[in-house]
């Protein structure tokens, strides 16, 4: 996932060298394909549950297995995780295993009572609530729900903050939502939301309804960056984009605010388990031909250590990725999902990289 995080208030920061050797630390779990929304951009093409999704016991077995190989942090998403009738039982079981969680949700099925249970009986640390825009009509069209749902979700966010969870709102960057980001930043300051996360498009699932994959996203975000810099309260900008430190916009930002380059950790310190148990290196890549295995029969640690794709992510230069670029050991060869979308190959060229744009294949001269 390619993210820009506008962090208004101090909290967690990721400054570890993301290309340095690492154990398997984190697991993304897309809990279900079911969703009560119908968003125009959805990485997993959610809507209806699959008949092959992990049941309660299989989910608990997966969590036990993850814990046995050292995974203490599970990031939960969907679909919409709270469509699952067993989600509270699963989250309570995670707490018994000592596993903390961060949850990505559309927020519509949450209320004060549920959130209080999560605070008191689970190890839930934070919520990322997908809003995308504060315009009720656009929210309705974008999410496929009534415009009134926005009011409900904004109230849920107040409960989330009141109960002490780290509070993040997210927006998927599209031609329709791009202009809404400054307003989200203003509301974040007013409401005390810690972070506004902007997801840059990865054209998987229903993501094809956005920009083209090789769009210069950081240049398009320059008005949002400038707006953020003018807020009365701001902390830093964190970019989960492999090549972001080489972009001219980033170099400009560095002079004005602390800018952290967190890269991409898919296959480097984390894996993703999709609703049917299929294992991927990226939360945005639910593609059968690129599955690394299935949690019902495969060992997470074996896959993490031995998969050729994970090896490619950790040692791109050994797989002829950006072989003429001296920066490949730092940026990891760019975003592999973007490369797959653009070239049709997981080991193809990420043509959205600013160095590639400027120098082509002769990036050794930079």
Short mmCIF file of C-alpha atoms in Angstrom, two decimals:
data_model
loop_
_atom_site.label_atom_id
_atom_site.label_comp_id
_atom_site.label_asym_id
_atom_site.label_seq_id
_atom_site.Cartn_x
_atom_site.Cartn_y
_atom_site.Cartn_z
CA UNK A 1 0.00 0.00 0.00
CA UNK A 2 1.36 3.42 -0.96
CA UNK A 3 0.51 5.85 1.84
CA UNK A 4 1.20 9.45 2.76
CA UNK A 5 0.47 10.07 6.43
CA UNK A 6 -0.18 13.63 7.54
CA UNK A 7 0.50 13.40 11.29
CA UNK A 8 -0.90 16.28 13.24
CA UNK A 9 -0.20 15.12 16.78
CA UNK A 10 2.73 13.12 18.24
CA UNK A 11 2.36 9.35 18.29
CA UNK A 12 3.95 6.30 16.71
CA UNK A 13 6.73 6.90 14.20
CA UNK A 14 8.48 4.37 11.95
CA UNK A 15 12.14 5.24 11.49
CA UNK A 16 13.62 1.72 11.27
CA UNK A 17 15.60 1.01 8.09
CA UNK A 18 12.89 -0.76 6.13
CA UNK A 19 15.34 -2.55 3.83
CA UNK A 20 17.43 -3.89 6.71
CA UNK A 21 17.12 -7.63 7.52
CA UNK A 22 14.12 -8.22 9.76
CA UNK A 23 12.16 -11.06 11.31
CA UNK A 24 8.48 -11.50 10.47
CA UNK A 25 6.92 -8.88 12.76
CA UNK A 26 3.45 -8.07 11.48
CA UNK A 27 0.52 -9.74 9.77
CA UNK A 28 -2.23 -8.05 7.79
CA UNK A 29 -5.46 -10.01 7.91
CA UNK A 30 -8.23 -9.14 5.49
CA UNK A 31 -10.94 -10.82 7.53
CA UNK A 32 -13.73 -11.06 4.94
CA UNK A 33 -14.78 -10.06 1.44
CA UNK A 34 -18.17 -9.04 2.85
CA UNK A 35 -18.85 -5.33 3.10
CA UNK A 36 -21.91 -3.18 3.71
CA UNK A 37 -20.41 -0.43 1.53
CA UNK A 38 -19.71 -0.52 -2.20
CA UNK A 39 -16.75 1.81 -2.63
CA UNK A 40 -15.69 2.82 -6.10
CA UNK A 41 -12.10 1.99 -5.19
CA UNK A 42 -11.60 -1.20 -3.21
CA UNK A 43 -8.30 -3.06 -3.17
CA UNK A 44 -10.05 -6.40 -2.59
CA UNK A 45 -13.20 -5.89 -4.68
CA UNK A 46 -15.28 -6.47 -1.54
CA UNK A 47 -19.03 -6.99 -1.39
CA UNK A 48 -20.14 -10.57 -0.84
CA UNK A 49 -18.48 -13.03 1.51
CA UNK A 50 -16.75 -16.02 -0.05
CA UNK A 51 -17.84 -19.53 0.91
CA UNK A 52 -14.17 -20.40 1.51
CA UNK A 53 -13.40 -17.74 4.11
CA UNK A 54 -11.66 -18.76 7.32
CA UNK A 55 -14.25 -19.76 9.90
CA UNK A 56 -13.90 -18.86 13.59
CA UNK A 57 -11.78 -21.86 14.54
CA UNK A 58 -9.59 -21.55 11.46
CA UNK A 59 -9.07 -17.86 12.23
CA UNK A 60 -8.05 -18.70 15.79
CA UNK A 61 -5.72 -21.42 14.52
CA UNK A 62 -4.14 -18.88 12.18
CA UNK A 63 -3.64 -16.43 15.05
CA UNK A 64 -2.06 -19.13 17.22
CA UNK A 65 0.26 -20.06 14.37
CA UNK A 66 1.20 -16.40 13.83
CA UNK A 67 1.96 -16.04 17.53
CA UNK A 68 4.11 -19.20 17.47
CA UNK A 69 6.36 -17.69 14.79
CA UNK A 70 6.73 -14.39 16.64
CA UNK A 71 3.97 -12.21 15.21
CA UNK A 72 2.56 -10.03 17.97
CA UNK A 73 0.89 -7.35 15.87
CA UNK A 74 -2.07 -8.04 13.56
CA UNK A 75 -3.55 -5.34 11.33
CA UNK A 76 -7.18 -6.11 10.58
CA UNK A 77 -9.17 -4.98 7.57
CA UNK A 78 -11.69 -6.39 5.09
CA UNK A 79 -14.06 -5.93 3.34
CA UNK A 80 -15.57 -4.59 6.50
CA UNK A 81 -14.29 -6.58 9.49
CA UNK A 82 -17.32 -5.81 11.67
CA UNK A 83 -19.61 -7.59 9.21
CA UNK A 84 -18.13 -10.79 10.68
CA UNK A 85 -20.42 -11.92 13.51
CA UNK A 86 -17.47 -13.47 15.34
CA UNK A 87 -15.11 -10.50 15.14
CA UNK A 88 -15.41 -9.54 18.83
CA UNK A 89 -14.72 -13.12 19.91
CA UNK A 90 -11.69 -13.21 17.63
CA UNK A 91 -10.34 -9.91 18.94
CA UNK A 92 -10.79 -11.08 22.53
CA UNK A 93 -8.94 -14.28 21.67
CA UNK A 94 -6.10 -12.24 20.20
CA UNK A 95 -5.82 -10.43 23.52
CA UNK A 96 -5.43 -13.80 25.29
CA UNK A 97 -2.57 -14.55 22.92
CA UNK A 98 -0.99 -11.18 23.67
CA UNK A 99 -1.54 -9.91 20.14
CA UNK A 100 -2.27 -6.23 19.64
CA UNK A 101 -4.26 -4.98 16.70
CA UNK A 102 -4.91 -1.93 14.58
CA UNK A 103 -8.21 -1.94 12.72
CA UNK A 104 -9.16 -0.44 9.36
CA UNK A 105 -12.92 -0.01 9.00
CA UNK A 106 -15.55 2.14 7.34
CA UNK A 107 -16.83 2.81 10.87
CA UNK A 108 -20.51 2.36 10.09
CA UNK A 109 -21.07 -0.71 12.29
CA UNK A 110 -19.26 0.66 15.32
CA UNK A 111 -20.91 2.34 18.30
CA UNK A 112 -19.91 3.41 21.80
CA UNK A 113 -20.78 0.05 23.39
CA UNK A 114 -18.74 -1.98 20.90
CA UNK A 115 -15.81 0.40 21.15
CA UNK A 116 -15.86 0.21 24.94
CA UNK A 117 -15.66 -3.59 24.74
CA UNK A 118 -12.72 -3.27 22.39
CA UNK A 119 -10.98 -0.88 24.78
CA UNK A 120 -11.63 -2.97 27.89
CA UNK A 121 -11.36 -6.55 26.60
CA UNK A 122 -8.98 -6.48 23.63
CA UNK A 123 -5.54 -5.08 22.76
CA UNK A 124 -6.86 -2.80 20.03
CA UNK A 125 -4.55 0.19 19.72
CA UNK A 126 -5.98 2.27 16.93
CA UNK A 127 -8.59 2.72 14.24
CA UNK A 128 -8.24 3.90 10.68
CA UNK A 129 -11.65 4.99 9.45
CA UNK A 130 -12.18 5.45 5.73
CA UNK A 131 -13.95 8.73 5.01
CA UNK A 132 -12.42 9.88 1.69
CA UNK A 133 -14.43 13.13 1.64
CA UNK A 134 -16.54 15.35 3.89
CA UNK A 135 -18.89 16.22 1.05
CA UNK A 136 -22.07 14.22 1.85
CA UNK A 137 -23.13 13.78 -1.79
CA UNK A 138 -19.68 12.67 -2.92
CA UNK A 139 -19.36 10.43 0.16
CA UNK A 140 -22.64 8.78 -0.82
CA UNK A 141 -21.58 8.23 -4.42
CA UNK A 142 -18.08 7.10 -3.52
CA UNK A 143 -19.14 4.59 -0.85
CA UNK A 144 -22.47 3.51 -2.31
CA UNK A 145 -24.43 4.40 0.84
CA UNK A 146 -26.80 7.08 2.07
CA UNK A 147 -25.27 10.51 2.61
CA UNK A 148 -26.58 10.31 6.20
CA UNK A 149 -23.98 7.63 6.90
CA UNK A 150 -21.28 10.30 6.97
CA UNK A 151 -22.86 11.91 10.06
CA UNK A 152 -22.91 8.50 11.79
CA UNK A 153 -19.27 7.81 11.00
CA UNK A 154 -18.16 11.24 12.20
CA UNK A 155 -19.92 10.55 15.50
CA UNK A 156 -18.17 7.16 15.71
CA UNK A 157 -14.84 8.93 15.28
CA UNK A 158 -15.65 11.08 18.29
CA UNK A 159 -16.27 7.94 20.36
CA UNK A 160 -13.01 6.42 19.11
CA UNK A 161 -11.05 9.46 20.21
CA UNK A 162 -12.95 9.80 23.50
CA UNK A 163 -12.15 6.20 24.44
CA UNK A 164 -8.45 6.79 23.90
CA UNK A 165 -7.72 4.95 20.66
CA UNK A 166 -5.22 6.41 18.24
CA UNK A 167 -7.49 8.02 15.66
CA UNK A 168 -6.75 8.05 11.93
CA UNK A 169 -8.98 8.91 9.00
CA UNK A 170 -8.09 7.84 5.49
CA UNK A 171 -8.83 8.99 1.98
CA UNK A 172 -8.19 7.07 -1.21
CA UNK A 173 -6.74 9.47 -3.72
CA UNK A 174 -8.90 9.81 -6.83
CA UNK A 175 -9.68 12.67 -9.22
CA UNK A 176 -12.89 13.17 -7.20
CA UNK A 177 -11.38 13.08 -3.69
CA UNK A 178 -8.08 14.89 -4.27
CA UNK A 179 -9.57 18.35 -3.65
CA UNK A 180 -11.20 17.10 -0.42
CA UNK A 181 -7.92 16.44 1.38
CA UNK A 182 -7.36 20.01 2.72
CA UNK A 183 -10.85 19.96 4.26
CA UNK A 184 -10.07 16.62 5.91
CA UNK A 185 -6.89 18.12 7.33
CA UNK A 186 -8.84 21.06 8.75
CA UNK A 187 -11.39 18.73 10.35
CA UNK A 188 -8.59 16.60 11.78
CA UNK A 189 -7.18 19.65 13.53
CA UNK A 190 -10.62 20.66 14.82
CA UNK A 191 -11.57 17.17 16.03
CA UNK A 192 -8.15 16.13 17.31
CA UNK A 193 -7.66 13.23 14.89
CA UNK A 194 -4.02 12.22 15.08
CA UNK A 195 -3.44 11.34 11.43
CA UNK A 196 -4.90 11.78 7.97
CA UNK A 197 -3.70 8.98 5.69
CA UNK A 198 -3.91 9.38 1.94
CA UNK A 199 -3.80 6.08 0.03
CA UNK A 200 -2.21 6.53 -3.38
CA UNK A 201 -3.93 4.36 -5.98
CA UNK A 202 -2.77 0.84 -6.65
CA UNK A 203 -4.91 -0.31 -9.53
CA UNK A 204 -5.97 -3.68 -8.18
CA UNK A 205 -9.52 -4.76 -7.31
CA UNK A 206 -11.81 -1.86 -8.20
CA UNK A 207 -8.84 0.50 -8.15
CA UNK A 208 -8.99 0.86 -11.91
CA UNK A 209 -11.49 3.68 -11.38
CA UNK A 210 -8.70 6.05 -10.30
CA UNK A 211 -5.66 7.65 -11.94
CA UNK A 212 -3.31 5.72 -14.18
CA UNK A 213 -0.65 3.85 -12.20
CA UNK A 214 2.26 5.94 -13.47
CA UNK A 215 0.68 9.25 -12.39
CA UNK A 216 2.98 11.65 -10.53
CA UNK A 217 0.98 11.46 -7.31
CA UNK A 218 3.29 13.49 -5.05
CA UNK A 219 3.20 16.46 -7.41
CA UNK A 220 -0.61 16.30 -7.38
CA UNK A 221 -0.51 16.34 -3.58
CA UNK A 222 1.53 19.55 -3.38
CA UNK A 223 -1.52 21.75 -2.56
CA UNK A 224 -2.42 19.37 0.28
CA UNK A 225 1.15 19.49 1.61
CA UNK A 226 1.12 23.28 1.55
CA UNK A 227 -2.24 23.32 3.34
CA UNK A 228 -0.89 20.98 6.01
CA UNK A 229 2.11 23.23 6.61
CA UNK A 230 -0.25 26.12 7.39
CA UNK A 231 -2.21 24.27 10.09
CA UNK A 232 -1.80 25.59 13.66
CA UNK A 233 -0.94 22.05 14.82
CA UNK A 234 1.24 19.61 12.84
CA UNK A 235 3.95 17.09 13.65
CA UNK A 236 5.42 15.33 10.62
CA UNK A 237 4.79 13.67 7.27
CA UNK A 238 5.43 9.96 6.92
CA UNK A 239 5.64 8.34 3.50
CA UNK A 240 5.20 4.62 2.92
CA UNK A 241 6.41 4.92 -0.67
CA UNK A 242 9.67 3.19 -1.68
CA UNK A 243 11.05 5.95 -3.89
CA UNK A 244 9.56 8.98 -2.12
CA UNK A 245 12.84 10.38 -0.80
CA UNK A 246 14.04 10.92 -4.38
CA UNK A 247 11.02 12.98 -5.43
CA UNK A 248 11.46 16.78 -5.79
CA UNK A 249 8.32 17.41 -3.73
CA UNK A 250 9.79 15.45 -0.82
CA UNK A 251 13.06 17.34 -0.98
CA UNK A 252 11.07 20.57 -0.77
CA UNK A 253 9.07 19.30 2.22
CA UNK A 254 12.22 18.27 4.10
CA UNK A 255 13.16 21.94 4.39
CA UNK A 256 9.87 22.79 6.11
CA UNK A 257 8.81 19.81 8.25
CA UNK A 258 10.16 16.52 9.54
CA UNK A 259 9.65 14.00 6.75
CA UNK A 260 10.00 10.28 7.42
CA UNK A 261 10.54 7.74 4.66
CA UNK A 262 9.08 4.44 5.86
CA UNK A 263 9.20 2.66 2.52
CA UNK A 264 7.32 -0.60 1.94
CA UNK A 265 7.51 -3.49 4.42
CA UNK A 266 5.52 -6.03 2.42
CA UNK A 267 7.54 -9.25 2.34
CA UNK A 268 10.28 -7.53 4.35
CA UNK A 269 8.80 -7.68 7.84
CA UNK A 270 5.16 -8.60 7.15
CA UNK A 271 2.79 -10.75 5.16
CA UNK A 272 -0.93 -10.61 4.36
CA UNK A 273 -3.56 -13.29 4.87
CA UNK A 274 -6.58 -12.79 2.63
CA UNK A 275 -10.13 -13.88 3.59
CA UNK A 276 -9.84 -17.37 2.06
CA UNK A 277 -6.52 -17.94 3.79
CA UNK A 278 -4.41 -17.12 0.74
CA UNK A 279 -1.09 -15.51 1.64
CA UNK A 280 0.28 -12.49 -0.20
CA UNK A 281 3.17 -10.13 0.41
CA UNK A 282 0.97 -7.01 0.04
CA UNK A 283 -2.41 -6.09 1.50
CA UNK A 284 -3.36 -4.63 -1.89
CA UNK A 285 -2.45 -7.69 -3.95
CA UNK A 286 -5.17 -10.32 -3.81
CA UNK A 287 -4.15 -11.98 -7.08
CA UNK A 288 -4.29 -15.74 -7.41
CA UNK A 289 -1.21 -16.10 -9.62
CA UNK A 290 0.87 -14.30 -6.99
CA UNK A 291 -0.29 -16.10 -3.84
CA UNK A 292 2.60 -17.43 -1.77
CA UNK A 293 0.56 -20.20 -0.16
CA UNK A 294 -2.48 -20.71 2.05
CA UNK A 295 -2.60 -20.42 5.83
CA UNK A 296 -4.60 -23.66 6.13
CA UNK A 297 -1.63 -25.71 4.98
CA UNK A 298 1.49 -23.54 4.83
CA UNK A 299 3.85 -22.17 7.46
CA UNK A 300 4.14 -18.37 7.56
CA UNK A 301 7.78 -18.43 8.55
CA UNK A 302 8.72 -20.86 5.77
CA UNK A 303 7.01 -18.63 3.22
CA UNK A 304 8.60 -15.49 4.64
CA UNK A 305 12.07 -17.01 4.55
CA UNK A 306 11.92 -19.09 1.38
CA UNK A 307 9.45 -17.54 -1.08
CA UNK A 308 11.22 -16.28 -4.20
CA UNK A 309 8.96 -13.22 -4.17
CA UNK A 310 9.95 -12.33 -0.60
CA UNK A 311 13.58 -12.85 -1.56
CA UNK A 312 13.07 -10.54 -4.53
CA UNK A 313 11.62 -7.88 -2.24
CA UNK A 314 14.58 -8.09 0.13
CA UNK A 315 17.25 -8.47 -2.59
CA UNK A 316 15.87 -6.82 -5.76
CA UNK A 317 19.33 -6.42 -7.28
CA UNK A 318 19.67 -10.23 -7.35
CA UNK A 319 16.54 -10.46 -9.50
CA UNK A 320 17.58 -7.92 -12.16
CA UNK A 321 15.27 -5.25 -10.79
CA UNK A 322 16.57 -1.71 -11.45
CA UNK A 323 19.95 -3.35 -11.99
CA UNK A 324 21.49 -0.16 -13.43
CA UNK A 325 20.41 2.04 -10.52
CA UNK A 326 22.73 2.61 -7.58
CA UNK A 327 19.75 3.39 -5.32
CA UNK A 328 18.07 -0.03 -5.58
CA UNK A 329 19.42 -1.25 -2.24
CA UNK A 330 17.80 1.77 -0.58
CA UNK A 331 14.43 1.95 -2.35
CA UNK A 332 14.00 -1.78 -2.96
CA UNK A 333 13.29 -1.34 -6.65
CA UNK A 334 10.12 0.68 -6.13
CA UNK A 335 6.60 -0.65 -5.61
CA UNK A 336 6.21 -4.21 -6.89
CA UNK A 337 2.42 -3.91 -7.12
CA UNK A 338 2.75 -0.75 -9.24
CA UNK A 339 5.28 -2.60 -11.40
CA UNK A 340 2.87 -5.50 -11.78
CA UNK A 341 0.01 -3.21 -12.78
CA UNK A 342 2.14 -1.31 -15.28
CA UNK A 343 4.16 -4.16 -16.81
CA UNK A 344 2.17 -7.29 -15.99
CA UNK A 345 5.23 -8.68 -14.18
CA UNK A 346 5.91 -8.69 -10.46
CA UNK A 347 9.60 -8.22 -11.33
CA UNK A 348 8.87 -5.53 -13.92
CA UNK A 349 9.78 -1.85 -13.88
CA UNK A 350 8.02 0.55 -11.53
CA UNK A 351 7.71 3.40 -14.01
CA UNK A 352 6.20 5.69 -11.38
CA UNK A 353 9.65 6.03 -9.77
CA UNK A 354 10.89 9.64 -10.17
CA UNK A 355 14.43 8.47 -10.96
CA UNK A 356 13.17 6.22 -13.73
CA UNK A 357 11.03 9.07 -15.07
CA UNK A 358 13.98 11.41 -15.20
CA UNK A 359 16.83 9.12 -16.20
CA UNK A 360 15.16 6.07 -17.71
CA UNK A 361 17.27 2.95 -17.23
CA UNK A 362 20.52 4.94 -16.89
CA UNK A 363 19.95 5.85 -13.24
CA UNK A 364 23.54 5.13 -12.22
CA UNK A 365 24.41 8.72 -13.13
CA UNK A 366 22.19 10.20 -10.39
#
